[in-house]
Amino acid sequence: MAAGRFNLAVLYRTAESVGQMTVLAREEFCLVVPPGGPPFEDSIPLADLHAFPLSVPMRNNNVRRSVADVVAQHGCVLNVRFEVDSLSTIINMVMEGKAYSILTPSAIQKEASQGRVRTVKIIDPVITRSVVVAVNSQDERSPAVSAVRKLIPRVVRSLIEGKHWSATVPDGLTHILE
C-alpha cells in the first residue's frame, strides 16, 4: 500500500482500533481436534489449552500473533510442540492425531465439513481477529476503487448470512451494507 502497488486490500487485524480501515467481519479462533479423539465439551477455557500439544504457525504468522497476544494478556501458557509454516501440514497433523491446533473455522472449513477434524470453541476469553478493508489514500477518490470498496462488505455479509463463512459482521457495518 505504502509503495502504491495496491489500490485496496483485505487484511487481518487483531487490534480493535484499526485506524482508517473498515472492519468487515470478526472471526473467532477455535481448538482444532482430531475426529476420533476423546470427547470434548462444546467449549474450552483459554486457561485449559496448556493440556494439549499444539501444532501452530511460525511466530511471524498473523494467526500465531493473534493467539499469542491474548494468551500473554491472560497469563496463560500453551504447549507448542510444533511450529509449522504450512497450513495443510498443521491440518494433517491434527487429522492424524499427532497434535491439536488453534485456527479459525475458515481455515479448516473443508476438513471440518468432511468430518476429518472437529472444532471446540475457545472461551474465557474468546480469541478473535478482524478482517478489514484498507484503501490506498492516493486512490480513495477513484470511482473504480470506490465501487469495489462498496461491493466487498456486501459480499462479506452474503457469505456470512449464507453460512459459507463462520464470522460475524460488526454492528457498525450494517449501515454501510444497506
Short mmCIF file of N, CA and C in Angstrom, two decimals:
data_model
loop_
_atom_site.label_atom_id
_atom_site.label_comp_id
_atom_site.label_asym_id
_atom_site.label_seq_id
_atom_site.Cartn_x
_atom_site.Cartn_y
_atom_site.Cartn_z
N MET A 1 0.83 -1.19 0.00
CA MET A 1 0.00 0.00 0.00
C MET A 1 0.87 1.25 0.00
N ALA A 2 1.83 1.28 0.90
CA ALA A 2 2.69 2.46 1.01
C ALA A 2 3.47 2.71 -0.28
N ALA A 3 3.82 1.66 -0.98
CA ALA A 3 4.58 1.80 -2.23
C ALA A 3 3.67 2.12 -3.41
N GLY A 4 2.35 2.10 -3.18
CA GLY A 4 1.41 2.44 -4.24
C GLY A 4 1.11 1.30 -5.19
N ARG A 5 1.49 0.08 -4.85
CA ARG A 5 1.25 -1.06 -5.73
C ARG A 5 -0.15 -1.63 -5.58
N PHE A 6 -0.83 -1.31 -4.47
CA PHE A 6 -2.18 -1.81 -4.24
C PHE A 6 -3.14 -0.65 -4.08
N ASN A 7 -4.30 -0.77 -4.70
CA ASN A 7 -5.34 0.24 -4.53
C ASN A 7 -6.16 -0.04 -3.28
N LEU A 8 -6.35 -1.34 -3.03
CA LEU A 8 -7.25 -1.78 -1.97
C LEU A 8 -6.78 -3.15 -1.51
N ALA A 9 -6.97 -3.44 -0.22
CA ALA A 9 -6.55 -4.75 0.29
C ALA A 9 -7.51 -5.21 1.38
N VAL A 10 -7.73 -6.52 1.46
CA VAL A 10 -8.46 -7.13 2.55
C VAL A 10 -7.39 -7.80 3.42
N LEU A 11 -7.36 -7.41 4.70
CA LEU A 11 -6.30 -7.84 5.60
C LEU A 11 -6.87 -8.35 6.92
N TYR A 12 -6.04 -9.02 7.69
CA TYR A 12 -6.39 -9.42 9.04
C TYR A 12 -5.78 -8.45 10.02
N ARG A 13 -6.55 -8.07 11.03
CA ARG A 13 -6.05 -7.24 12.12
C ARG A 13 -6.59 -7.79 13.42
N THR A 14 -5.78 -7.73 14.49
CA THR A 14 -6.24 -8.23 15.78
C THR A 14 -6.63 -7.09 16.71
N ALA A 15 -6.10 -5.92 16.50
CA ALA A 15 -6.41 -4.81 17.39
C ALA A 15 -7.81 -4.27 17.10
N GLU A 16 -8.48 -3.83 18.15
CA GLU A 16 -9.82 -3.24 17.96
C GLU A 16 -9.72 -1.93 17.19
N SER A 17 -8.69 -1.15 17.43
CA SER A 17 -8.53 0.12 16.74
C SER A 17 -7.73 -0.12 15.46
N VAL A 18 -8.41 -0.02 14.34
CA VAL A 18 -7.74 -0.32 13.07
C VAL A 18 -7.57 0.92 12.21
N GLY A 19 -7.59 2.10 12.84
CA GLY A 19 -7.32 3.34 12.11
C GLY A 19 -8.32 3.60 11.00
N GLN A 20 -7.81 3.88 9.79
CA GLN A 20 -8.64 4.24 8.65
C GLN A 20 -9.28 3.04 7.98
N MET A 21 -9.02 1.87 8.47
CA MET A 21 -9.56 0.66 7.85
C MET A 21 -11.00 0.43 8.30
N THR A 22 -11.76 -0.23 7.45
CA THR A 22 -13.13 -0.59 7.78
C THR A 22 -13.16 -2.06 8.18
N VAL A 23 -13.69 -2.34 9.35
CA VAL A 23 -13.81 -3.72 9.80
C VAL A 23 -14.96 -4.37 9.05
N LEU A 24 -14.66 -5.46 8.34
CA LEU A 24 -15.66 -6.17 7.55
C LEU A 24 -16.32 -7.29 8.36
N ALA A 25 -15.51 -7.99 9.15
CA ALA A 25 -16.01 -9.15 9.89
C ALA A 25 -15.05 -9.47 11.02
N ARG A 26 -15.54 -10.30 11.94
CA ARG A 26 -14.69 -10.81 13.01
C ARG A 26 -14.78 -12.32 13.01
N GLU A 27 -13.63 -12.95 13.14
CA GLU A 27 -13.55 -14.41 13.22
C GLU A 27 -13.09 -14.80 14.63
N GLU A 28 -13.63 -15.91 15.11
CA GLU A 28 -13.20 -16.45 16.40
C GLU A 28 -12.31 -17.66 16.18
N PHE A 29 -11.25 -17.75 16.95
CA PHE A 29 -10.37 -18.91 16.89
C PHE A 29 -10.98 -20.06 17.68
N CYS A 30 -10.62 -21.27 17.30
CA CYS A 30 -11.12 -22.47 17.99
C CYS A 30 -9.98 -23.46 18.13
N LEU A 31 -10.16 -24.40 19.06
CA LEU A 31 -9.23 -25.51 19.19
C LEU A 31 -9.63 -26.53 18.14
N VAL A 32 -8.69 -26.93 17.30
CA VAL A 32 -8.96 -27.91 16.25
C VAL A 32 -8.46 -29.26 16.77
N VAL A 33 -9.37 -30.24 16.77
CA VAL A 33 -9.06 -31.54 17.38
C VAL A 33 -9.28 -32.66 16.36
N PRO A 34 -8.61 -33.80 16.55
CA PRO A 34 -8.80 -34.94 15.64
C PRO A 34 -10.23 -35.47 15.76
N PRO A 35 -10.74 -36.05 14.70
CA PRO A 35 -12.12 -36.53 14.72
C PRO A 35 -12.36 -37.68 15.69
N GLY A 36 -11.37 -38.55 15.88
CA GLY A 36 -11.55 -39.73 16.72
C GLY A 36 -11.01 -39.57 18.12
N GLY A 37 -10.67 -38.36 18.49
CA GLY A 37 -10.08 -38.13 19.81
C GLY A 37 -11.10 -38.25 20.91
N PRO A 38 -10.68 -37.98 22.13
CA PRO A 38 -11.59 -38.09 23.26
C PRO A 38 -12.73 -37.08 23.11
N PRO A 39 -13.83 -37.36 23.79
CA PRO A 39 -14.95 -36.41 23.69
C PRO A 39 -14.59 -35.07 24.33
N PHE A 40 -15.11 -34.01 23.75
CA PHE A 40 -14.89 -32.66 24.25
C PHE A 40 -16.23 -32.02 24.53
N GLU A 41 -16.23 -31.07 25.43
CA GLU A 41 -17.40 -30.23 25.62
C GLU A 41 -17.50 -29.33 24.38
N ASP A 42 -18.53 -28.50 24.31
CA ASP A 42 -18.68 -27.58 23.18
C ASP A 42 -17.67 -26.44 23.23
N SER A 43 -17.12 -26.19 24.43
CA SER A 43 -16.18 -25.09 24.58
C SER A 43 -15.10 -25.47 25.59
N ILE A 44 -14.01 -24.71 25.54
CA ILE A 44 -12.88 -24.94 26.44
C ILE A 44 -12.31 -23.58 26.86
N PRO A 45 -12.06 -23.38 28.16
CA PRO A 45 -11.46 -22.13 28.60
C PRO A 45 -10.02 -21.99 28.09
N LEU A 46 -9.64 -20.78 27.78
CA LEU A 46 -8.28 -20.49 27.32
C LEU A 46 -7.24 -21.07 28.28
N ALA A 47 -7.48 -20.95 29.57
CA ALA A 47 -6.52 -21.41 30.58
C ALA A 47 -6.29 -22.92 30.52
N ASP A 48 -7.22 -23.68 29.91
CA ASP A 48 -7.07 -25.14 29.84
C ASP A 48 -6.34 -25.62 28.59
N LEU A 49 -5.97 -24.72 27.70
CA LEU A 49 -5.32 -25.13 26.45
C LEU A 49 -3.91 -25.68 26.67
N HIS A 50 -3.31 -25.40 27.81
CA HIS A 50 -1.95 -25.88 28.09
C HIS A 50 -1.86 -27.41 28.07
N ALA A 51 -3.00 -28.09 28.22
CA ALA A 51 -3.01 -29.56 28.28
C ALA A 51 -2.88 -30.22 26.92
N PHE A 52 -2.89 -29.44 25.85
CA PHE A 52 -2.90 -30.02 24.51
C PHE A 52 -1.62 -29.70 23.75
N PRO A 53 -0.93 -30.73 23.23
CA PRO A 53 0.25 -30.47 22.39
C PRO A 53 -0.21 -29.82 21.09
N LEU A 54 0.34 -28.66 20.81
CA LEU A 54 -0.13 -27.88 19.67
C LEU A 54 0.84 -27.86 18.50
N SER A 55 0.26 -27.82 17.32
CA SER A 55 0.98 -27.52 16.08
C SER A 55 0.42 -26.19 15.62
N VAL A 56 1.30 -25.19 15.55
CA VAL A 56 0.85 -23.83 15.23
C VAL A 56 1.74 -23.22 14.15
N PRO A 57 1.24 -22.16 13.50
CA PRO A 57 2.07 -21.47 12.50
C PRO A 57 3.30 -20.84 13.16
N MET A 58 4.27 -20.50 12.33
CA MET A 58 5.51 -19.87 12.78
C MET A 58 5.19 -18.54 13.47
N ARG A 59 6.14 -18.03 14.23
CA ARG A 59 5.93 -16.82 15.03
C ARG A 59 5.56 -15.58 14.23
N ASN A 60 5.99 -15.48 12.99
CA ASN A 60 5.71 -14.28 12.20
C ASN A 60 4.33 -14.32 11.54
N ASN A 61 3.58 -15.38 11.75
CA ASN A 61 2.26 -15.56 11.14
C ASN A 61 1.20 -14.79 11.93
N ASN A 62 0.23 -14.20 11.21
CA ASN A 62 -0.84 -13.43 11.85
C ASN A 62 -1.64 -14.26 12.83
N VAL A 63 -1.92 -15.52 12.49
CA VAL A 63 -2.67 -16.41 13.38
C VAL A 63 -1.91 -16.57 14.69
N ARG A 64 -0.64 -16.86 14.58
CA ARG A 64 0.18 -17.07 15.77
C ARG A 64 0.23 -15.82 16.64
N ARG A 65 0.40 -14.66 16.01
CA ARG A 65 0.44 -13.41 16.78
C ARG A 65 -0.89 -13.13 17.46
N SER A 66 -1.99 -13.40 16.76
CA SER A 66 -3.32 -13.17 17.33
C SER A 66 -3.51 -13.98 18.61
N VAL A 67 -3.16 -15.24 18.53
CA VAL A 67 -3.32 -16.14 19.68
C VAL A 67 -2.32 -15.76 20.78
N ALA A 68 -1.08 -15.54 20.42
CA ALA A 68 -0.03 -15.23 21.41
C ALA A 68 -0.35 -13.96 22.19
N ASP A 69 -0.90 -12.95 21.54
CA ASP A 69 -1.25 -11.71 22.23
C ASP A 69 -2.27 -11.95 23.33
N VAL A 70 -3.32 -12.69 23.02
CA VAL A 70 -4.37 -12.95 24.01
C VAL A 70 -3.85 -13.85 25.12
N VAL A 71 -3.10 -14.87 24.76
CA VAL A 71 -2.53 -15.79 25.76
C VAL A 71 -1.64 -15.01 26.73
N ALA A 72 -0.80 -14.13 26.22
CA ALA A 72 0.10 -13.34 27.07
C ALA A 72 -0.69 -12.39 27.98
N GLN A 73 -1.72 -11.77 27.44
CA GLN A 73 -2.53 -10.84 28.23
C GLN A 73 -3.20 -11.52 29.42
N HIS A 74 -3.50 -12.81 29.28
CA HIS A 74 -4.22 -13.53 30.32
C HIS A 74 -3.31 -14.45 31.14
N GLY A 75 -2.01 -14.33 30.94
CA GLY A 75 -1.06 -15.09 31.74
C GLY A 75 -1.15 -16.59 31.56
N CYS A 76 -1.61 -17.02 30.41
CA CYS A 76 -1.73 -18.46 30.13
C CYS A 76 -0.47 -18.96 29.43
N VAL A 77 -0.35 -20.28 29.36
CA VAL A 77 0.78 -20.91 28.69
C VAL A 77 0.24 -21.94 27.71
N LEU A 78 0.85 -22.01 26.54
CA LEU A 78 0.48 -23.02 25.55
C LEU A 78 1.58 -24.06 25.44
N ASN A 79 1.20 -25.27 25.10
CA ASN A 79 2.15 -26.37 24.92
C ASN A 79 2.45 -26.50 23.42
N VAL A 80 3.26 -25.59 22.91
CA VAL A 80 3.59 -25.59 21.48
C VAL A 80 4.67 -26.63 21.23
N ARG A 81 4.31 -27.69 20.52
CA ARG A 81 5.26 -28.76 20.21
C ARG A 81 5.85 -28.61 18.82
N PHE A 82 5.03 -28.04 17.91
CA PHE A 82 5.47 -27.91 16.52
C PHE A 82 5.15 -26.52 15.99
N GLU A 83 6.14 -25.89 15.37
CA GLU A 83 5.94 -24.63 14.66
C GLU A 83 6.09 -24.96 13.19
N VAL A 84 5.02 -24.80 12.44
CA VAL A 84 4.98 -25.25 11.05
C VAL A 84 4.57 -24.10 10.15
N ASP A 85 5.21 -24.01 8.99
CA ASP A 85 4.93 -22.92 8.06
C ASP A 85 3.96 -23.34 6.96
N SER A 86 3.17 -24.36 7.20
CA SER A 86 2.25 -24.87 6.19
C SER A 86 0.92 -25.23 6.85
N LEU A 87 -0.15 -24.55 6.43
CA LEU A 87 -1.47 -24.84 6.99
C LEU A 87 -1.88 -26.28 6.73
N SER A 88 -1.62 -26.78 5.53
CA SER A 88 -2.01 -28.15 5.22
C SER A 88 -1.27 -29.16 6.09
N THR A 89 -0.02 -28.89 6.42
CA THR A 89 0.73 -29.79 7.30
C THR A 89 0.14 -29.76 8.71
N ILE A 90 -0.21 -28.57 9.19
CA ILE A 90 -0.83 -28.46 10.52
C ILE A 90 -2.13 -29.26 10.55
N ILE A 91 -2.96 -29.07 9.54
CA ILE A 91 -4.25 -29.78 9.48
C ILE A 91 -4.03 -31.29 9.42
N ASN A 92 -3.07 -31.74 8.61
CA ASN A 92 -2.76 -33.18 8.53
C ASN A 92 -2.30 -33.73 9.88
N MET A 93 -1.50 -32.96 10.61
CA MET A 93 -1.04 -33.41 11.93
C MET A 93 -2.22 -33.60 12.88
N VAL A 94 -3.19 -32.69 12.79
CA VAL A 94 -4.39 -32.82 13.64
C VAL A 94 -5.21 -34.03 13.19
N MET A 95 -5.42 -34.18 11.89
CA MET A 95 -6.21 -35.31 11.38
C MET A 95 -5.59 -36.65 11.80
N GLU A 96 -4.26 -36.70 11.84
CA GLU A 96 -3.56 -37.93 12.20
C GLU A 96 -3.43 -38.13 13.71
N GLY A 97 -3.91 -37.16 14.49
CA GLY A 97 -3.85 -37.27 15.95
C GLY A 97 -2.49 -36.98 16.54
N LYS A 98 -1.61 -36.35 15.79
CA LYS A 98 -0.26 -36.04 16.29
C LYS A 98 -0.23 -34.75 17.11
N ALA A 99 -1.22 -33.89 16.93
CA ALA A 99 -1.26 -32.60 17.62
C ALA A 99 -2.66 -32.01 17.50
N TYR A 100 -2.84 -30.93 18.23
CA TYR A 100 -4.04 -30.11 18.14
C TYR A 100 -3.59 -28.78 17.53
N SER A 101 -4.53 -27.89 17.23
CA SER A 101 -4.13 -26.58 16.74
C SER A 101 -5.16 -25.54 17.15
N ILE A 102 -4.79 -24.29 16.98
CA ILE A 102 -5.71 -23.18 17.22
C ILE A 102 -5.78 -22.41 15.91
N LEU A 103 -6.95 -22.46 15.27
CA LEU A 103 -7.15 -21.84 13.97
C LEU A 103 -8.57 -21.26 13.91
N THR A 104 -8.86 -20.54 12.85
CA THR A 104 -10.22 -20.08 12.63
C THR A 104 -10.99 -21.14 11.85
N PRO A 105 -12.31 -21.19 12.02
CA PRO A 105 -13.10 -22.17 11.26
C PRO A 105 -12.91 -22.06 9.75
N SER A 106 -12.66 -20.85 9.24
CA SER A 106 -12.48 -20.69 7.79
C SER A 106 -11.24 -21.43 7.30
N ALA A 107 -10.24 -21.59 8.15
CA ALA A 107 -9.00 -22.27 7.76
C ALA A 107 -9.19 -23.77 7.60
N ILE A 108 -10.18 -24.33 8.30
CA ILE A 108 -10.38 -25.78 8.29
C ILE A 108 -11.80 -26.14 7.85
N GLN A 109 -12.43 -25.24 7.15
CA GLN A 109 -13.82 -25.41 6.74
C GLN A 109 -14.05 -26.72 5.97
N LYS A 110 -13.22 -26.98 4.99
CA LYS A 110 -13.38 -28.19 4.17
C LYS A 110 -13.22 -29.45 5.02
N GLU A 111 -12.16 -29.51 5.80
CA GLU A 111 -11.87 -30.69 6.61
C GLU A 111 -12.94 -30.91 7.68
N ALA A 112 -13.44 -29.83 8.27
CA ALA A 112 -14.48 -29.95 9.29
C ALA A 112 -15.79 -30.44 8.67
N SER A 113 -16.12 -29.93 7.47
CA SER A 113 -17.37 -30.35 6.82
C SER A 113 -17.31 -31.83 6.41
N GLN A 114 -16.11 -32.34 6.20
CA GLN A 114 -15.92 -33.75 5.84
C GLN A 114 -15.73 -34.64 7.07
N GLY A 115 -15.77 -34.05 8.26
CA GLY A 115 -15.60 -34.82 9.49
C GLY A 115 -14.17 -35.26 9.74
N ARG A 116 -13.20 -34.63 9.08
CA ARG A 116 -11.79 -35.02 9.25
C ARG A 116 -11.13 -34.33 10.44
N VAL A 117 -11.74 -33.23 10.92
CA VAL A 117 -11.34 -32.54 12.15
C VAL A 117 -12.62 -32.03 12.82
N ARG A 118 -12.48 -31.70 14.10
CA ARG A 118 -13.60 -31.08 14.83
C ARG A 118 -13.10 -29.78 15.45
N THR A 119 -14.04 -28.90 15.78
CA THR A 119 -13.67 -27.64 16.41
C THR A 119 -14.33 -27.54 17.78
N VAL A 120 -13.60 -26.91 18.70
CA VAL A 120 -14.09 -26.64 20.04
C VAL A 120 -13.91 -25.15 20.28
N LYS A 121 -14.98 -24.48 20.67
CA LYS A 121 -14.94 -23.04 20.89
C LYS A 121 -14.04 -22.71 22.08
N ILE A 122 -13.16 -21.74 21.91
CA ILE A 122 -12.30 -21.26 23.00
C ILE A 122 -13.03 -20.11 23.68
N ILE A 123 -13.12 -20.18 25.02
CA ILE A 123 -13.82 -19.14 25.78
C ILE A 123 -12.95 -18.62 26.93
N ASP A 124 -13.44 -17.62 27.58
CA ASP A 124 -12.81 -17.03 28.79
C ASP A 124 -11.36 -16.66 28.60
N PRO A 125 -10.99 -15.87 27.66
CA PRO A 125 -11.81 -15.13 26.70
C PRO A 125 -11.85 -15.82 25.33
N VAL A 126 -12.74 -15.31 24.50
CA VAL A 126 -12.77 -15.71 23.10
C VAL A 126 -11.61 -14.99 22.41
N ILE A 127 -10.93 -15.67 21.50
CA ILE A 127 -9.84 -15.06 20.73
C ILE A 127 -10.41 -14.70 19.36
N THR A 128 -10.31 -13.44 18.99
CA THR A 128 -10.85 -13.01 17.70
C THR A 128 -9.79 -12.27 16.89
N ARG A 129 -10.09 -12.15 15.61
CA ARG A 129 -9.31 -11.26 14.75
C ARG A 129 -10.30 -10.58 13.81
N SER A 130 -9.95 -9.40 13.39
CA SER A 130 -10.79 -8.64 12.48
C SER A 130 -10.30 -8.79 11.05
N VAL A 131 -11.24 -8.85 10.14
CA VAL A 131 -10.95 -8.81 8.72
C VAL A 131 -11.33 -7.41 8.28
N VAL A 132 -10.38 -6.69 7.70
CA VAL A 132 -10.60 -5.29 7.36
C VAL A 132 -10.34 -5.03 5.88
N VAL A 133 -10.92 -3.94 5.39
CA VAL A 133 -10.60 -3.49 4.04
C VAL A 133 -9.86 -2.15 4.21
N ALA A 134 -8.75 -2.04 3.53
CA ALA A 134 -7.95 -0.82 3.57
C ALA A 134 -7.82 -0.29 2.14
N VAL A 135 -7.87 1.02 2.03
CA VAL A 135 -7.76 1.66 0.72
C VAL A 135 -6.54 2.56 0.72
N ASN A 136 -5.77 2.50 -0.35
CA ASN A 136 -4.63 3.38 -0.52
C ASN A 136 -5.15 4.81 -0.56
N SER A 137 -4.60 5.68 0.28
CA SER A 137 -5.08 7.07 0.37
C SER A 137 -5.00 7.80 -0.97
N GLN A 138 -4.10 7.38 -1.84
CA GLN A 138 -3.97 8.00 -3.16
C GLN A 138 -5.12 7.61 -4.09
N ASP A 139 -5.81 6.53 -3.76
CA ASP A 139 -6.85 6.00 -4.64
C ASP A 139 -8.26 6.13 -4.08
N GLU A 140 -8.41 6.78 -2.92
CA GLU A 140 -9.71 6.84 -2.26
C GLU A 140 -10.82 7.44 -3.13
N ARG A 141 -10.47 8.36 -3.98
CA ARG A 141 -11.50 9.05 -4.79
C ARG A 141 -11.71 8.41 -6.15
N SER A 142 -10.99 7.36 -6.43
CA SER A 142 -11.15 6.67 -7.71
C SER A 142 -12.53 6.02 -7.77
N PRO A 143 -13.29 6.23 -8.86
CA PRO A 143 -14.61 5.59 -8.98
C PRO A 143 -14.53 4.06 -8.94
N ALA A 144 -13.52 3.50 -9.57
CA ALA A 144 -13.38 2.04 -9.58
C ALA A 144 -13.11 1.50 -8.17
N VAL A 145 -12.19 2.13 -7.44
CA VAL A 145 -11.86 1.71 -6.08
C VAL A 145 -13.09 1.89 -5.18
N SER A 146 -13.78 2.99 -5.34
CA SER A 146 -14.99 3.24 -4.55
C SER A 146 -16.05 2.17 -4.79
N ALA A 147 -16.24 1.78 -6.05
CA ALA A 147 -17.23 0.75 -6.38
C ALA A 147 -16.87 -0.58 -5.74
N VAL A 148 -15.60 -0.97 -5.82
CA VAL A 148 -15.17 -2.23 -5.24
C VAL A 148 -15.27 -2.16 -3.71
N ARG A 149 -14.90 -1.01 -3.14
CA ARG A 149 -14.96 -0.84 -1.69
C ARG A 149 -16.40 -0.98 -1.18
N LYS A 150 -17.37 -0.56 -1.95
CA LYS A 150 -18.78 -0.69 -1.56
C LYS A 150 -19.28 -2.12 -1.76
N LEU A 151 -18.71 -2.83 -2.74
CA LEU A 151 -19.14 -4.20 -3.03
C LEU A 151 -18.63 -5.22 -2.01
N ILE A 152 -17.41 -5.05 -1.54
CA ILE A 152 -16.78 -6.02 -0.64
C ILE A 152 -17.62 -6.29 0.61
N PRO A 153 -18.11 -5.26 1.33
CA PRO A 153 -18.92 -5.55 2.53
C PRO A 153 -20.21 -6.33 2.20
N ARG A 154 -20.79 -6.09 1.05
CA ARG A 154 -21.99 -6.83 0.66
C ARG A 154 -21.67 -8.31 0.42
N VAL A 155 -20.54 -8.57 -0.22
CA VAL A 155 -20.12 -9.95 -0.45
C VAL A 155 -19.83 -10.64 0.89
N VAL A 156 -19.15 -9.95 1.78
CA VAL A 156 -18.85 -10.50 3.10
C VAL A 156 -20.14 -10.85 3.83
N ARG A 157 -21.08 -9.93 3.84
CA ARG A 157 -22.36 -10.18 4.52
C ARG A 157 -23.09 -11.38 3.90
N SER A 158 -23.07 -11.47 2.59
CA SER A 158 -23.72 -12.59 1.90
C SER A 158 -23.08 -13.92 2.30
N LEU A 159 -21.77 -13.95 2.36
CA LEU A 159 -21.06 -15.18 2.76
C LEU A 159 -21.41 -15.59 4.19
N ILE A 160 -21.47 -14.61 5.08
CA ILE A 160 -21.77 -14.90 6.49
C ILE A 160 -23.23 -15.33 6.65
N GLU A 161 -24.15 -14.59 6.04
CA GLU A 161 -25.57 -14.93 6.17
C GLU A 161 -25.90 -16.26 5.50
N GLY A 162 -25.18 -16.60 4.43
CA GLY A 162 -25.40 -17.87 3.74
C GLY A 162 -24.68 -19.04 4.40
N LYS A 163 -24.04 -18.78 5.56
CA LYS A 163 -23.32 -19.81 6.32
C LYS A 163 -22.13 -20.40 5.55
N HIS A 164 -21.56 -19.61 4.63
CA HIS A 164 -20.37 -20.03 3.89
C HIS A 164 -19.09 -19.59 4.59
N TRP A 165 -19.25 -18.67 5.59
CA TRP A 165 -18.11 -18.17 6.33
C TRP A 165 -18.55 -18.01 7.78
N SER A 166 -17.87 -18.68 8.67
CA SER A 166 -18.20 -18.61 10.09
C SER A 166 -17.53 -17.39 10.71
N ALA A 167 -18.18 -16.25 10.53
CA ALA A 167 -17.69 -14.98 11.06
C ALA A 167 -18.90 -14.15 11.43
N THR A 168 -18.66 -13.00 12.04
CA THR A 168 -19.76 -12.09 12.37
C THR A 168 -19.49 -10.73 11.76
N VAL A 169 -20.57 -10.03 11.43
CA VAL A 169 -20.47 -8.67 10.91
C VAL A 169 -20.59 -7.73 12.10
N PRO A 170 -19.64 -6.82 12.28
CA PRO A 170 -19.73 -5.87 13.40
C PRO A 170 -20.97 -4.99 13.26
N ASP A 171 -21.55 -4.59 14.38
CA ASP A 171 -22.75 -3.78 14.38
C ASP A 171 -22.61 -2.49 13.57
N GLY A 172 -21.49 -1.83 13.66
CA GLY A 172 -21.29 -0.56 12.96
C GLY A 172 -21.27 -0.67 11.45
N LEU A 173 -21.16 -1.89 10.93
CA LEU A 173 -21.06 -2.06 9.48
C LEU A 173 -22.41 -2.17 8.81
N THR A 174 -23.47 -2.41 9.57
CA THR A 174 -24.76 -2.64 8.96
C THR A 174 -25.25 -1.44 8.14
N HIS A 175 -24.96 -0.22 8.57
CA HIS A 175 -25.40 0.95 7.80
C HIS A 175 -24.70 1.04 6.46
N ILE A 176 -23.50 0.54 6.36
CA ILE A 176 -22.76 0.55 5.09
C ILE A 176 -23.37 -0.43 4.11
N LEU A 177 -23.93 -1.51 4.63
CA LEU A 177 -24.41 -2.59 3.77
C LEU A 177 -25.81 -2.38 3.24
N GLU A 178 -26.55 -1.45 3.80
CA GLU A 178 -27.95 -1.30 3.38
C GLU A 178 -28.11 -0.30 2.27
#
